[in-house]
Each structure stands twice: as structure tokens, then as C-alpha cells.
Short mmCIF file of C-alpha atoms in Angstrom, two decimals:
data_model
loop_
_atom_site.label_atom_id
_atom_site.label_comp_id
_atom_site.label_asym_id
_atom_site.label_seq_id
_atom_site.Cartn_x
_atom_site.Cartn_y
_atom_site.Cartn_z
CA MET J 1 0.29 0.09 0.01
CA THR J 2 1.56 3.37 -0.88
CA THR J 3 1.27 6.47 0.79
CA GLN J 4 -0.88 8.10 -2.13
CA THR J 5 -3.50 5.37 -1.33
CA THR J 6 -3.60 5.28 2.30
CA PRO J 7 -1.98 8.75 3.21
CA LEU J 8 -1.08 9.45 6.85
CA TRP J 9 -3.74 10.30 10.08
CA GLU J 10 -3.23 11.58 13.41
CA VAL J 11 -5.09 9.91 15.86
CA PHE J 12 -6.75 11.95 19.24
CA ILE J 13 -8.23 9.52 21.86
CA ARG J 14 -10.40 10.81 24.66
CA PRO J 15 -9.63 9.06 27.76
CA ARG J 16 -11.72 7.73 30.08
CA ASN J 17 -11.22 9.82 32.86
CA GLY J 18 -9.76 12.51 30.64
CA LEU J 19 -11.26 15.92 29.65
CA ALA J 20 -9.83 16.89 26.35
CA HIS J 21 -8.87 14.21 23.24
CA ARG J 22 -5.08 13.74 23.76
CA HIS J 23 -2.44 12.86 21.10
CA CYS J 24 -1.81 9.28 20.85
CA GLY J 25 -0.22 8.30 17.38
CA SER J 26 -0.88 8.04 13.55
CA LEU J 27 -1.99 5.69 11.39
CA HIS J 28 -2.22 5.30 7.20
CA ALA J 29 -5.54 4.82 6.09
CA ALA J 30 -7.51 5.23 3.07
CA ASP J 31 -10.28 7.49 4.21
CA ALA J 32 -11.36 9.27 7.39
CA GLU J 33 -14.02 6.34 7.86
CA MET J 34 -11.47 3.69 7.63
CA ALA J 35 -9.20 6.13 9.75
CA LEU J 36 -11.45 6.04 12.41
CA GLN J 37 -11.82 2.31 12.21
CA ALA J 38 -8.23 1.45 12.26
CA ALA J 39 -7.78 3.70 15.27
CA ARG J 40 -10.41 1.90 17.29
CA ASP J 41 -8.21 -1.17 16.47
CA VAL J 42 -4.93 0.45 17.01
CA TYR J 43 -5.11 2.51 19.88
CA THR J 44 -8.06 1.43 21.90
CA ARG J 45 -7.73 -1.97 22.58
CA ARG J 46 -7.41 -1.62 26.61
CA GLY J 47 -10.55 0.28 26.65
CA GLU J 48 -8.78 3.48 26.75
CA GLY J 49 -10.81 5.65 24.76
CA THR J 50 -14.39 7.08 24.88
CA SER J 51 -14.26 8.95 21.37
CA ILE J 52 -11.98 9.44 19.06
CA TRP J 53 -10.76 11.81 16.26
CA VAL J 54 -8.91 11.35 13.39
CA VAL J 55 -7.09 14.33 11.12
CA PRO J 56 -4.89 14.06 8.06
CA SER J 57 -1.56 14.89 9.14
CA ALA J 58 -1.21 16.77 5.83
CA GLU J 59 -3.54 19.29 7.42
CA ILE J 60 -1.58 19.62 10.28
CA THR J 61 0.46 23.07 10.64
CA ALA J 62 3.52 22.76 12.82
CA SER J 63 6.12 25.19 13.74
CA ASP J 64 9.54 24.91 12.66
CA PRO J 65 11.99 23.46 14.92
CA LYS J 66 14.49 26.37 13.93
CA ASP J 67 12.07 28.91 15.65
CA LYS J 68 12.69 27.14 18.80
CA ASP J 69 14.48 30.39 20.31
CA ALA J 70 12.35 32.82 18.99
CA LEU J 71 8.91 31.27 19.98
CA PHE J 72 10.10 29.49 23.39
CA GLU J 73 13.30 31.16 24.85
CA PRO J 74 11.40 34.91 25.65
CA THR J 75 9.19 33.15 28.07
CA ALA J 76 12.06 31.12 30.27
CA GLU J 77 12.67 34.45 32.07
CA LYS J 78 9.02 34.91 32.78
CA ILE J 79 8.24 33.09 36.07
CA TYR J 80 6.17 35.33 37.53
CA ARG J 81 3.77 33.77 34.94
CA HIS J 82 3.69 30.60 37.00
CA PRO J 83 1.31 31.30 39.87
CA THR J 84 3.34 29.20 42.59
CA PHE J 85 3.66 32.38 44.78
CA TYR J 86 0.48 32.34 46.24
CA ASP J 87 -1.45 30.50 49.15
CA ILE J 88 -4.51 29.03 48.26
CA PRO J 89 -7.03 28.55 50.79
CA ASP J 90 -8.05 25.32 51.41
CA GLU J 91 -11.66 25.80 50.54
CA VAL J 92 -10.73 26.64 46.82
CA GLY J 93 -9.61 22.95 46.72
CA HIS J 94 -8.13 21.43 43.31
CA MET J 95 -7.21 24.36 40.66
CA MET U 1 -35.09 -29.96 24.42
CA LYS U 2 -32.15 -30.25 26.20
CA GLU U 3 -30.91 -32.28 23.62
CA GLU U 4 -31.68 -29.89 20.81
CA LEU U 5 -30.22 -26.70 22.70
CA PHE U 6 -27.06 -28.28 23.27
CA GLU U 7 -26.84 -29.36 19.65
CA LEU U 8 -27.51 -25.76 18.66
CA LEU U 9 -25.15 -24.35 21.19
CA LEU U 10 -22.73 -26.51 19.47
CA ARG U 11 -23.28 -25.51 16.43
CA LEU U 12 -22.96 -21.72 17.31
CA ALA U 13 -19.58 -22.54 19.24
CA ASP U 14 -17.76 -24.35 16.43
CA ASP U 15 -19.06 -21.44 13.97
CA GLN U 16 -17.62 -18.74 16.22
CA LEU U 17 -14.02 -20.95 17.40
CA VAL U 18 -13.47 -21.97 13.73
CA LEU U 19 -13.60 -18.67 12.02
CA GLY U 20 -12.27 -17.15 14.92
CA HIS U 21 -9.14 -19.75 14.31
CA ARG U 22 -9.31 -18.71 10.58
CA VAL U 23 -9.07 -15.04 11.11
CA SER U 24 -6.51 -15.24 13.73
CA GLU U 25 -4.25 -17.16 10.77
CA TRP U 26 -4.00 -13.71 9.77
CA CYS U 27 -2.02 -12.17 12.86
CA GLY U 28 1.33 -11.28 12.14
CA HIS U 29 0.53 -11.94 8.03
CA ALA U 30 -2.02 -9.16 7.20
CA PRO U 31 -1.27 -6.64 4.62
CA THR U 32 -0.54 -3.50 7.03
CA LEU U 33 -0.05 -2.86 10.45
CA GLU U 34 -3.36 -1.34 10.97
CA GLU U 35 -5.22 -4.75 9.94
CA ASP U 36 -2.52 -6.80 11.53
CA LEU U 37 -4.36 -5.03 14.69
CA ALA U 38 -7.77 -5.15 13.43
CA LEU U 39 -8.23 -8.82 12.46
CA PRO U 40 -6.85 -10.76 15.61
CA ASN U 41 -9.30 -8.11 17.16
CA ILE U 42 -11.97 -9.50 15.71
CA ALA U 43 -10.68 -13.26 15.79
CA LEU U 44 -10.35 -12.60 19.58
CA ASP U 45 -14.13 -11.39 19.80
CA LEU U 46 -15.12 -14.75 18.23
CA ILE U 47 -12.90 -16.96 20.30
CA GLY U 48 -14.82 -14.92 23.56
CA GLN U 49 -17.98 -15.73 21.93
CA ALA U 50 -17.17 -19.26 21.55
CA ARG U 51 -15.95 -20.00 25.06
CA SER U 52 -19.11 -18.51 26.27
CA LEU U 53 -21.19 -20.75 24.20
CA TYR U 54 -18.94 -24.13 24.58
CA THR U 55 -19.18 -23.54 28.72
CA TYR U 56 -22.61 -23.00 28.32
CA ALA U 57 -23.34 -25.87 26.40
CA GLY U 58 -21.32 -28.15 28.83
CA GLU U 59 -23.60 -27.34 31.37
CA ILE U 60 -26.54 -28.10 29.28
CA GLU U 61 -25.28 -31.22 28.55
CA GLY U 62 -24.50 -32.09 32.13
CA LYS U 63 -21.49 -34.38 31.41
CA GLY U 64 -18.76 -32.16 33.02
CA ARG U 65 -17.27 -31.41 30.00
CA ASP U 66 -15.98 -27.65 30.14
CA GLU U 67 -15.04 -25.47 27.21
CA ASP U 68 -11.45 -26.65 26.47
CA GLN U 69 -12.94 -30.28 26.46
CA LEU U 70 -15.42 -29.17 23.87
CA ALA U 71 -13.29 -26.90 22.00
CA TYR U 72 -10.24 -29.23 21.43
CA LEU U 73 -11.16 -32.89 22.13
CA ARG U 74 -13.68 -33.80 19.42
CA LEU U 75 -13.07 -35.47 16.35
CA GLU U 76 -13.70 -33.54 13.04
CA HIS U 77 -16.95 -35.30 12.33
CA ASP U 78 -18.22 -33.99 15.79
CA TYR U 79 -17.60 -30.29 14.65
CA HIS U 80 -21.01 -28.90 13.27
CA ASN U 81 -19.85 -25.51 12.13
CA LEU U 82 -20.85 -24.11 8.60
CA LEU U 83 -18.69 -24.76 5.66
CA LEU U 84 -18.48 -21.06 5.10
CA VAL U 85 -16.35 -20.42 8.60
CA GLU U 86 -14.04 -23.42 7.59
CA ARG U 87 -13.26 -21.57 4.11
CA PRO U 88 -9.30 -21.35 3.75
CA ASN U 89 -8.45 -17.51 4.11
CA GLY U 90 -7.23 -17.41 0.47
CA ASP U 91 -6.55 -13.25 -0.20
CA PHE U 92 -7.82 -10.66 1.68
CA ALA U 93 -10.87 -9.78 -0.48
CA GLN U 94 -11.51 -13.57 0.32
CA THR U 95 -11.13 -13.32 3.93
CA ILE U 96 -13.14 -10.03 4.09
CA LEU U 97 -16.04 -11.34 2.11
CA ARG U 98 -16.15 -14.52 3.81
CA GLN U 99 -16.45 -12.06 7.22
CA LEU U 100 -19.59 -9.72 5.71
CA TYR U 101 -21.64 -13.03 4.88
CA PHE U 102 -21.39 -14.64 8.21
CA SER U 103 -21.25 -10.89 10.37
CA VAL U 104 -24.37 -9.73 8.40
CA PHE U 105 -26.20 -13.04 9.31
CA MET U 106 -24.98 -13.19 13.12
CA HIS U 107 -25.81 -9.52 13.62
CA ALA U 108 -29.01 -10.12 12.79
CA TRP U 109 -29.07 -13.71 14.71
CA TRP U 110 -27.75 -12.13 17.75
CA ARG U 111 -30.24 -9.17 17.74
CA GLU U 112 -33.03 -11.39 17.58
CA ALA U 113 -31.55 -13.89 20.30
CA THR U 114 -31.31 -11.30 22.68
CA LYS U 115 -35.07 -11.63 23.20
CA SER U 116 -34.52 -15.66 23.80
CA LYS U 117 -36.66 -17.03 26.21
CA ASP U 118 -33.24 -18.74 27.72
CA GLU U 119 -31.77 -16.01 30.02
CA THR U 120 -27.97 -17.34 29.43
CA LEU U 121 -28.20 -17.31 25.63
CA ALA U 122 -30.02 -14.01 25.87
CA ALA U 123 -27.06 -12.50 28.38
CA ILE U 124 -24.67 -14.21 25.78
CA ALA U 125 -26.37 -12.39 22.83
CA ALA U 126 -26.34 -8.88 24.60
CA LYS U 127 -22.54 -8.87 24.69
CA ALA U 128 -22.07 -10.64 21.42
CA VAL U 129 -24.32 -8.10 19.03
CA LYS U 130 -22.05 -5.38 19.68
CA GLU U 131 -19.12 -7.20 18.73
CA ALA U 132 -20.90 -8.36 15.30
CA ILE U 133 -21.79 -4.84 14.52
CA TYR U 134 -18.51 -3.87 14.66
CA HIS U 135 -17.35 -7.17 12.54
CA VAL U 136 -20.09 -5.93 9.95
CA ARG U 137 -18.94 -2.48 9.60
CA HIS U 138 -15.07 -3.31 9.39
CA ALA U 139 -16.10 -6.03 6.56
CA ALA U 140 -18.50 -4.00 5.02
CA GLU U 141 -16.27 -0.93 4.53
CA TRP U 142 -13.47 -2.69 3.61
CA THR U 143 -16.02 -4.34 0.57
CA ILE U 144 -16.71 -0.88 -0.59
CA ARG U 145 -13.44 0.35 -0.73
CA LEU U 146 -12.06 -2.85 -2.68
CA GLY U 147 -14.95 -3.42 -4.70
CA ASP U 148 -14.78 0.34 -5.91
CA GLY U 149 -11.16 0.51 -5.75
CA THR U 150 -8.65 -0.51 -8.42
CA GLU U 151 -8.89 -2.83 -11.08
CA GLU U 152 -7.51 -5.56 -9.43
CA SER U 153 -8.98 -5.19 -6.19
CA ALA U 154 -12.48 -5.01 -8.07
CA ARG U 155 -11.30 -7.67 -9.73
CA ARG U 156 -10.25 -10.25 -6.57
CA MET U 157 -13.33 -8.85 -4.50
CA ALA U 158 -15.90 -10.17 -7.64
CA ASP U 159 -13.95 -13.51 -7.74
CA ALA U 160 -14.74 -13.82 -3.62
CA VAL U 161 -18.26 -12.94 -4.26
CA ASN U 162 -18.36 -15.98 -6.51
CA GLU U 163 -16.43 -18.43 -4.94
CA LEU U 164 -18.08 -18.03 -1.63
CA TYR U 165 -21.46 -17.36 -2.19
CA ARG U 166 -21.98 -21.01 -2.54
CA PHE U 167 -21.47 -21.81 0.79
CA THR U 168 -23.96 -18.81 2.38
CA GLY U 169 -27.21 -21.37 1.93
CA GLU U 170 -26.20 -23.04 4.95
CA LEU U 171 -26.56 -19.93 6.73
CA PHE U 172 -30.39 -19.87 6.37
CA GLU U 173 -30.78 -24.01 6.83
CA THR U 174 -33.47 -24.97 9.16
CA ASP U 175 -33.90 -28.65 10.57
CA GLU U 176 -35.78 -30.25 13.56
CA VAL U 177 -32.98 -28.82 16.22
CA THR U 178 -33.62 -25.24 14.80
CA ASP U 179 -37.30 -25.80 14.45
CA LYS U 180 -38.30 -26.77 17.81
CA LEU U 181 -36.09 -23.97 19.42
CA ALA U 182 -37.46 -21.53 17.41
CA ALA U 183 -40.81 -22.48 18.20
CA ALA U 184 -39.87 -22.61 21.77
CA GLY U 185 -38.84 -18.79 21.41
CA ILE U 186 -35.08 -19.80 22.33
CA VAL U 187 -33.50 -18.81 19.11
CA PRO U 188 -34.31 -17.31 15.97
CA ASP U 189 -35.48 -18.93 13.09
CA PRO U 190 -32.57 -18.82 10.50
CA ALA U 191 -34.65 -18.97 7.47
CA SER U 192 -36.43 -15.65 8.86
CA LEU U 193 -33.45 -13.64 8.68
CA ARG U 194 -32.85 -14.45 4.84
CA ASP U 195 -34.68 -11.29 3.74
CA GLU U 196 -32.89 -8.47 5.66
CA TRP U 197 -29.42 -10.51 4.95
CA ASP U 198 -30.32 -10.32 1.10
CA ARG U 199 -31.13 -6.82 1.36
CA THR U 200 -28.24 -5.51 3.37
CA ILE U 201 -25.78 -7.69 0.92
CA ALA U 202 -27.34 -6.24 -2.01
CA GLU U 203 -27.06 -2.75 -0.55
CA ILE U 204 -23.40 -3.32 0.57
CA PHE U 205 -22.54 -4.50 -3.00
CA ALA U 206 -24.42 -1.76 -4.93
CA GLU U 207 -21.92 0.75 -3.27
CA ALA U 208 -19.08 -1.71 -4.08
CA GLN U 209 -19.69 -1.81 -7.35
CA LEU U 210 -20.15 -5.63 -7.26
CA GLU U 211 -22.84 -7.92 -8.73
CA MET U 212 -25.09 -9.81 -6.49
CA PRO U 213 -24.53 -13.40 -7.52
CA ASP U 214 -27.34 -15.76 -8.68
CA PRO U 215 -29.40 -16.43 -6.20
CA GLU U 216 -30.19 -20.05 -7.94
CA THR U 217 -26.44 -20.75 -7.35
CA TRP U 218 -25.72 -24.63 -6.26
CA GLN U 219 -25.28 -24.59 -2.33
CA HIS U 220 -23.08 -26.85 -0.35
CA LYS U 221 -24.41 -28.39 2.58
CA GLY U 222 -23.12 -30.93 5.59
CA GLY U 223 -21.53 -28.72 7.98
CA ARG U 224 -24.14 -29.00 10.45
CA LYS U 225 -23.89 -32.87 10.12
CA GLY U 226 -19.87 -32.52 10.42
CA VAL U 227 -19.52 -33.55 6.63
CA HIS U 228 -16.58 -31.12 6.18
CA GLY U 229 -14.28 -29.99 3.41
CA GLU U 230 -10.81 -31.19 3.29
CA GLU U 231 -9.35 -28.26 4.62
CA MET U 232 -11.07 -28.88 8.23
CA GLY U 233 -8.61 -31.54 8.99
CA PHE U 234 -5.72 -29.28 8.70
CA LEU U 235 -7.26 -26.82 10.65
CA LEU U 236 -7.97 -28.88 13.75
CA ALA U 237 -4.90 -30.26 13.58
CA ASP U 238 -3.27 -26.81 14.02
CA LEU U 239 -6.01 -26.27 16.64
CA GLN U 240 -6.05 -29.23 18.75
CA TYR U 241 -2.14 -29.63 18.54
CA MET U 242 -1.39 -28.40 22.05
CA GLN U 243 -4.18 -29.80 23.91
CA ARG U 244 -3.37 -33.65 21.98
CA ALA U 245 0.21 -33.51 22.43
CA TYR U 246 0.05 -32.33 25.99
CA PRO U 247 -3.52 -33.09 27.38
CA GLY U 248 -4.94 -31.22 30.19
CA MET U 249 -1.98 -28.31 30.02
CA THR U 250 -2.70 -24.64 30.86
CA TRP U 251 -1.12 -21.57 30.68
#
């Protein structure tokens, strides 16, 4: 099977106890319906999922690894964005 | 009635076990990694159904035979599975089509069996029907894509349609066993599922650009009486080897 007839798809599974779909891998399939089926068979064999998304890998726009410094370096020194300086009252519970 | 119920459970269990074994032969040999997981998934569903059915059959028989003894320690003639399920895997098209023919039937059968007056059978059916829905979906989607695919896939699919159609008549066969149990509301009458099967297969074939086979095609029979094709002996040799060589072994 060539990648032309069975392009690559990215698979996102919503775990049993999780709220958001998480990327869990990729697979080859002829179209969206077959990709969903294959995702079920490949990635939910141990009862992991309650919902599946499949997205053509070609449709994903990714950041360039070369831009890593420009994109992510500037946040390194902004430690005040991590709200670790505050005491959270017990009544608030889990945040 | 006990005797008939035992016979019917055995037939049903043999169908699932033998097809489960056939499908499991793809493990490690499927055309893609995705199918190498999908096909054994289906095989495991079928073998799981067979286990429940053999266990229940053993209870009904009341002679102390458990699932392993029924699955592994009978002779070829004592297996009453459909000839369709023992057909060799052939190419991928034949495997898919065999599954389609069988699963479309079993989906309807299990669905009706959830209303069985026999509570244990109804419970087994409630679990199995969900698995059967997926088996139909998997086989149907592949049938459509291969039938309406490349020149080669269409040709292989059309060959499979004709190769296997002559083994489908047995699905709807009735005899004293099915008649008695159907009249008592314990199992569906297989003949009553024919129209739905014809309709579903016709819909899928229409989408797959496949021609329906001639309904007058001569049909093979004998599975329910233990008269098998020559491939069955090889299948059983493979299936039974461990229990025959090391009786009573577990792991």
C-alpha cells in the first residue's frame, strides 16, 4: 500500500477520565472512515477511549524547530507567570 | 429440548471458534499493521463468544465437559460448524467477504437472540451483538473500498463473491433442532433472517459496484452434520495440537 492511496492520519483519543482529546499516534488509512476504524483497532484495545478524532497529517501546520528560540526562549525568564507565589486557601480545592 | 439446545449451542460455538481460528491465522501476516491488529481483534471477539457458548453447552449437557474439552477434544465429524467459516483465508478479499457474509447473518441472529426465553443465551447475545455490529462495519467498509477500488481489487473482490456465495445457503438451513427451539422462542428461526441478509448484502454490493450472485447458485451443505471440506482436518490439526500433545495443559 502506498502513501498515495493510504495517507497518514493523526489520532486523538479522549481517555476515560480525561476531558480533552490527546494525541496518541498515527496510522495509514484510505479515508476518514477507515482511519476511525483503524484508530479504534490500533489505539483503543485496552479500553482507553471514549471518543476518537482523526485528522489528516497533511492538514496539520507545525512550528519550525528552527524557530524554537524565537518562539519559546522569551518565556523562560517570565517566572511570574507561574502562580507559585500564592497561598491557595483550602476551600478553593483543586485548581 | 435439552438435547436440541446442546446441539444448537455446539453449532454456534463451532462457527465462532472455527472462524476465529481462521481469522487469527492473519496475525503477523496482514497486509498492513493496522489490519494486523484489526483482524486478531475480530478473531478474539469470536473466540470469546465461542468460550461462553461452549461453557454453557457443557452445563446443558451435564456430563462435566468444559469449554476446553468441547473446543479441543472432539473429532472432525463432531464439529457442526458452517462450511463457510472453515473456508481457507485465500487473499484479503476472500477473508473480508467471508466475514461480511457471516457477520451480516450473525448480527441479525444475535440481535433476535437477545429476546430469547433462555436467559443465559440472551445474555451472551447481548454482548455478542455489539461485537457483531463492528465486524459488519469493518467488513462492509473494506468491501466497498476494494470493490470500488482499483482494477485488481475489484477483480479480486468479484472473485471472492462468486467463490464464497455457494457456502451461504447453509446459514439459513433449518432442521428439527432449529424448528423446535425457534418454536419455543429460544433461538431465532434462521430462515426468517434471509430477507434482511439479502437486502443488507445487496445494499453493500451496490455501493461496492459488485454484482449480486445468482440466487439459484448451487449450494454446499453438510457442515451441520459434520461433513466438512478437506481443509477442516488441517485446521483442526493446528487448533488441537497442544491439547492432543500435552493433555490437560494450561498456561
